[in-house]
CSV table of N, CA and C in Angstrom, one decimal:
chain,number,residue,atom,x,y,z
K,9,MET,N,77.9,6.6,-4.9
K,9,MET,CA,78.5,5.1,-6.0
K,9,MET,C,78.4,6.4,-7.2
K,10,ASN,N,79.4,6.1,-7.9
K,10,ASN,CA,79.7,6.9,-9.1
K,10,ASN,C,79.1,6.5,-10.7
K,11,ASN,N,79.3,5.1,-10.3
K,11,ASN,CA,79.1,4.5,-11.6
K,11,ASN,C,77.4,4.4,-11.9
K,12,ARG,N,77.1,4.5,-13.3
K,12,ARG,CA,76.1,4.7,-14.0
K,12,ARG,C,75.4,2.9,-14.2
K,13,THR,N,74.0,2.9,-13.6
K,13,THR,CA,73.3,1.7,-13.8
K,13,THR,C,72.5,1.8,-15.1
K,14,LEU,N,72.9,0.5,-16.0
K,14,LEU,CA,72.4,0.3,-17.0
K,14,LEU,C,71.7,-1.1,-16.7
K,15,ILE,N,70.7,-1.2,-17.3
K,15,ILE,CA,69.7,-2.4,-17.7
K,15,ILE,C,69.5,-2.6,-18.9
K,16,ASP,N,69.5,-4.0,-19.1
K,16,ASP,CA,69.4,-4.7,-20.8
K,16,ASP,C,67.7,-4.5,-20.7
K,17,PRO,N,67.7,-3.4,-21.8
K,17,PRO,CA,66.1,-3.4,-22.0
K,17,PRO,C,65.3,-4.9,-22.4
K,18,GLN,N,66.4,-5.5,-23.4
K,18,GLN,CA,65.4,-6.6,-24.0
K,18,GLN,C,65.4,-7.7,-22.8
K,19,LYS,N,66.2,-8.1,-21.6
K,19,LYS,CA,66.2,-8.7,-20.5
K,19,LYS,C,65.0,-8.5,-19.7
K,20,PHE,N,65.2,-7.1,-19.5
K,20,PHE,CA,64.3,-6.5,-18.7
K,20,PHE,C,63.0,-6.7,-19.0
K,21,ALA,N,62.7,-6.2,-20.1
K,21,ALA,CA,61.1,-6.5,-20.6
K,21,ALA,C,60.8,-8.1,-20.8
K,22,LEU,N,61.6,-9.1,-21.5
K,22,LEU,CA,61.5,-10.2,-21.4
K,22,LEU,C,60.8,-10.6,-20.0
K,23,HIS,N,61.5,-10.3,-18.9
K,23,HIS,CA,61.3,-10.8,-17.7
K,23,HIS,C,60.3,-10.3,-17.2
K,24,PHE,N,60.0,-9.1,-17.3
K,24,PHE,CA,58.4,-8.2,-17.2
K,24,PHE,C,57.5,-8.9,-17.8
K,25,ALA,N,57.5,-9.2,-19.1
K,25,ALA,CA,56.4,-9.9,-20.2
K,25,ALA,C,56.3,-11.3,-19.1
K,26,GLN,N,57.0,-11.8,-18.7
K,26,GLN,CA,56.9,-13.4,-18.2
K,26,GLN,C,56.1,-13.2,-17.0
K,27,THR,N,56.2,-11.8,-16.1
K,27,THR,CA,55.8,-11.9,-14.9
K,27,THR,C,54.2,-11.5,-15.0
K,28,ALA,N,54.2,-10.8,-16.0
K,28,ALA,CA,52.9,-10.0,-16.2
K,28,ALA,C,51.9,-11.2,-16.8
K,29,VAL,N,52.1,-11.8,-17.7
K,29,VAL,CA,51.3,-13.1,-17.9
K,29,VAL,C,51.3,-13.8,-17.1
K,30,ALA,N,52.2,-14.2,-15.9
K,30,ALA,CA,51.8,-15.2,-15.1
K,30,ALA,C,51.0,-14.5,-13.8
K,31,LYS,N,51.1,-13.3,-13.8
K,31,LYS,CA,50.3,-12.5,-12.8
K,31,LYS,C,48.8,-12.3,-13.7
K,32,ASP,N,48.7,-12.2,-14.8
K,32,ASP,CA,47.8,-11.8,-15.5
K,32,ASP,C,47.3,-10.5,-15.6
K,33,VAL,N,48.3,-9.7,-15.5
K,33,VAL,CA,48.5,-7.8,-15.9
K,33,VAL,C,47.2,-7.8,-16.9
K,34,LYS,N,46.2,-6.7,-16.5
K,34,LYS,CA,45.3,-6.3,-17.8
K,34,LYS,C,46.3,-5.5,-18.5
K,35,SER,N,45.8,-5.4,-19.8
K,35,SER,CA,46.4,-4.4,-20.5
K,35,SER,C,46.4,-3.2,-20.3
K,36,ASN,N,45.7,-2.5,-19.5
K,36,ASN,CA,45.2,-1.1,-19.2
K,36,ASN,C,46.3,-0.7,-17.8
K,37,GLU,N,47.1,-2.1,-17.4
K,37,GLU,CA,47.5,-1.8,-16.1
K,37,GLU,C,49.4,-2.1,-16.4
K,38,LEU,N,49.5,-2.5,-17.5
K,38,LEU,CA,50.9,-3.0,-17.7
K,38,LEU,C,51.8,-1.7,-17.6
K,39,VAL,N,51.5,-0.2,-18.0
K,39,VAL,CA,52.7,0.7,-17.9
K,39,VAL,C,52.7,0.8,-16.0
K,40,LYS,N,51.5,0.8,-15.3
K,40,LYS,CA,51.7,0.7,-13.9
K,40,LYS,C,52.2,-0.3,-13.4
K,41,GLU,N,52.1,-1.4,-13.7
K,41,GLU,CA,52.9,-2.7,-13.2
K,41,GLU,C,54.4,-2.8,-13.6
K,42,ALA,N,54.9,-2.2,-14.9
K,42,ALA,CA,56.2,-2.1,-15.2
K,42,ALA,C,56.6,-1.2,-14.5
K,43,LYS,N,56.5,-0.1,-14.2
K,43,LYS,CA,56.7,0.8,-13.2
K,43,LYS,C,57.2,0.1,-11.6
K,44,LYS,N,56.6,-0.5,-11.5
K,44,LYS,CA,56.2,-1.1,-9.9
K,44,LYS,C,57.5,-1.9,-10.1
K,45,PHE,N,57.5,-3.1,-11.4
K,45,PHE,CA,58.3,-4.1,-11.5
K,45,PHE,C,59.7,-3.1,-11.4
K,46,LEU,N,60.0,-1.9,-12.2
K,46,LEU,CA,61.3,-1.6,-12.2
K,46,LEU,C,62.0,-1.0,-11.0
K,47,MET,N,60.6,-0.3,-10.1
K,47,MET,CA,61.2,0.4,-8.7
K,47,MET,C,61.4,-0.9,-7.8
K,48,GLY,N,61.1,-2.3,-8.1
K,48,GLY,CA,61.4,-3.1,-7.2
K,48,GLY,C,62.6,-3.6,-7.7
K,49,TYR,N,63.0,-4.0,-9.0
K,49,TYR,CA,64.3,-4.3,-9.4
K,49,TYR,C,65.4,-3.2,-8.7
K,50,LEU,N,65.3,-1.8,-8.9
K,50,LEU,CA,66.3,-1.1,-8.8
K,50,LEU,C,66.3,-1.2,-7.2
K,51,THR,N,65.3,-0.9,-6.3
K,51,THR,CA,65.5,-0.8,-4.8
K,51,THR,C,66.3,-2.5,-4.7
K,52,ALA,N,66.0,-3.5,-4.9
K,52,ALA,CA,66.7,-4.6,-4.9
K,52,ALA,C,68.3,-4.5,-5.2
K,53,TYR,N,68.3,-4.2,-6.3
K,53,TYR,CA,69.8,-3.7,-6.7
K,53,TYR,C,70.7,-2.9,-6.1
K,54,TYR,N,70.3,-1.8,-5.6
K,54,TYR,CA,71.0,-0.5,-4.7
K,54,TYR,C,70.9,-1.3,-3.5
K,55,LEU,N,70.3,-2.1,-2.8
K,55,LEU,CA,70.1,-2.6,-1.5
K,55,LEU,C,71.4,-3.3,-1.7
K,56,VAL,N,71.2,-4.2,-2.3
K,56,VAL,CA,72.3,-5.4,-2.7
K,56,VAL,C,73.9,-5.0,-2.8
K,57,ASP,N,74.1,-3.8,-3.8
K,57,ASP,CA,75.2,-3.0,-4.1
K,57,ASP,C,75.6,-2.5,-2.6
K,58,ASP,N,74.6,-1.8,-1.7
K,58,ASP,CA,75.0,-1.3,-0.5
K,58,ASP,C,75.6,-2.0,0.1
K,59,PHE,N,74.8,-3.3,0.5
K,59,PHE,CA,75.3,-4.3,1.0
K,59,PHE,C,76.8,-4.8,0.4
K,60,ASN,N,77.3,-5.2,-0.3
K,60,ASN,CA,78.1,-5.7,-1.0
K,60,ASN,C,79.5,-4.8,-0.8
K,61,ALA,N,79.0,-3.1,-0.9
K,61,ALA,CA,80.2,-2.1,-0.3
K,61,ALA,C,80.6,-2.4,1.0
K,62,ILE,N,79.4,-2.5,1.9
K,62,ILE,CA,79.9,-2.6,3.4
K,62,ILE,C,80.6,-4.0,3.6
K,63,GLU,N,80.3,-4.8,3.0
K,63,GLU,CA,81.0,-6.3,3.3
K,63,GLU,C,82.4,-6.1,2.8
K,64,ARG,N,82.5,-5.4,1.5
K,64,ARG,CA,84.1,-5.2,1.1
K,64,ARG,C,84.9,-4.3,2.0
K,65,GLN,N,84.0,-3.3,2.5
K,65,GLN,CA,84.5,-2.2,3.6
K,65,GLN,C,85.1,-3.0,4.8
K,66,ASN,N,84.1,-3.9,5.5
K,66,ASN,CA,84.5,-4.2,6.7
K,66,ASN,C,84.9,-5.9,7.1
K,67,PHE,N,84.5,-6.4,6.1
K,67,PHE,CA,84.7,-7.8,6.2
K,67,PHE,C,85.8,-8.2,5.4
K,68,GLY,N,86.4,-7.2,4.6
K,68,GLY,CA,87.3,-7.9,3.6
K,68,GLY,C,88.7,-7.5,3.9
K,69,LYS,N,88.9,-7.0,5.1
K,69,LYS,CA,90.5,-6.9,5.8
K,69,LYS,C,91.1,-7.9,6.3
K,70,ALA,N,92.1,-8.2,5.7
K,70,ALA,CA,92.8,-9.0,6.3
K,70,ALA,C,92.8,-9.5,7.7
K,71,ASP,N,92.7,-8.5,8.6
K,71,ASP,CA,92.8,-8.7,10.1
K,71,ASP,C,91.2,-8.8,10.8
K,72,ALA,N,90.1,-8.6,9.7
K,72,ALA,CA,88.7,-8.8,10.4
K,72,ALA,C,88.6,-10.2,10.9
K,73,LYS,N,88.1,-10.5,11.8
K,73,LYS,CA,87.7,-11.3,12.4
K,73,LYS,C,86.7,-12.2,11.9
K,74,LYS,N,86.7,-13.4,11.7
K,74,LYS,CA,85.8,-14.5,10.8
K,74,LYS,C,84.6,-14.3,11.7
K,75,PHE,N,83.5,-14.7,11.0
K,75,PHE,CA,82.2,-14.8,11.6
K,75,PHE,C,82.1,-16.3,12.5
K,76,GLU,N,82.8,-17.2,12.2
K,76,GLU,CA,83.1,-18.3,12.9
K,76,GLU,C,84.1,-18.5,14.3
K,77,ASP,N,84.6,-17.3,14.1
K,77,ASP,CA,85.6,-17.0,15.5
K,77,ASP,C,84.9,-15.9,16.4
K,78,MET,N,83.5,-15.1,16.3
K,78,MET,CA,83.0,-14.0,16.7
K,78,MET,C,82.1,-14.7,17.8
K,79,THR,N,82.2,-14.4,19.1
K,79,THR,CA,81.3,-14.8,19.9
K,79,THR,C,79.6,-14.2,19.3
K,80,PHE,N,78.6,-14.7,19.6
K,80,PHE,CA,77.1,-14.1,19.5
K,80,PHE,C,77.2,-12.7,19.9
K,81,ALA,N,77.7,-12.5,20.9
K,81,ALA,CA,77.8,-10.8,21.1
K,81,ALA,C,78.3,-10.0,20.4
K,82,GLU,N,79.6,-10.8,19.9
K,82,GLU,CA,80.6,-9.9,19.0
K,82,GLU,C,79.8,-9.8,17.6
K,83,LEU,N,79.2,-11.0,17.4
K,83,LEU,CA,78.2,-10.9,15.8
K,83,LEU,C,77.0,-9.9,15.9
K,84,LEU,N,76.5,-10.0,17.2
K,84,LEU,CA,75.2,-9.1,17.0
K,84,LEU,C,75.6,-7.7,17.2
K,85,ALA,N,76.8,-7.0,17.8
K,85,ALA,CA,77.2,-6.0,17.9
K,85,ALA,C,77.7,-5.3,16.4
K,86,CYS,N,78.2,-6.3,15.5
K,86,CYS,CA,78.6,-5.8,14.3
K,86,CYS,C,77.7,-5.7,13.5
K,87,VAL,N,76.5,-6.7,13.6
K,87,VAL,CA,75.1,-6.6,12.6
K,87,VAL,C,74.7,-5.1,13.2
K,88,ARG,N,74.6,-4.9,14.7
K,88,ARG,CA,73.8,-3.6,14.9
K,88,ARG,C,74.7,-2.5,14.4
K,89,LYS,N,76.1,-2.4,14.5
K,89,LYS,CA,76.5,-1.2,13.5
K,89,LYS,C,76.7,-1.1,12.3
K,90,LEU,N,76.5,-2.3,11.4
K,90,LEU,CA,76.1,-2.0,10.0
K,90,LEU,C,74.4,-2.1,9.5
K,91,ASN,N,73.9,-2.2,10.7
K,91,ASN,CA,72.1,-2.3,9.9
K,91,ASN,C,71.8,-1.0,10.0
K,92,LYS,N,71.5,-0.2,8.6
K,92,LYS,CA,71.1,0.6,8.5
K,92,LYS,C,69.7,0.9,7.7
K,93,TYR,N,68.9,-0.5,7.4
K,93,TYR,CA,68.1,-0.2,6.9
K,93,TYR,C,66.9,-0.7,7.6
């Protein structure tokens, strides 16, 4: 991926603050929890971004066989081929 990832700091901070209040995070743990929150956010973001890229690459083709037209064995083979996580 060549694009930079920019996060809206206000939206991120607001969502983290709401989560921190809901989880009753202690003030001396806020930085640690914010880092965990950011790591979780970025992990999910890039995982989904990778998945979408694979979807576009493999299933966006005009000649691609649709899921509903695949046998279970074909679908399973396709998932095994794509599963890198």
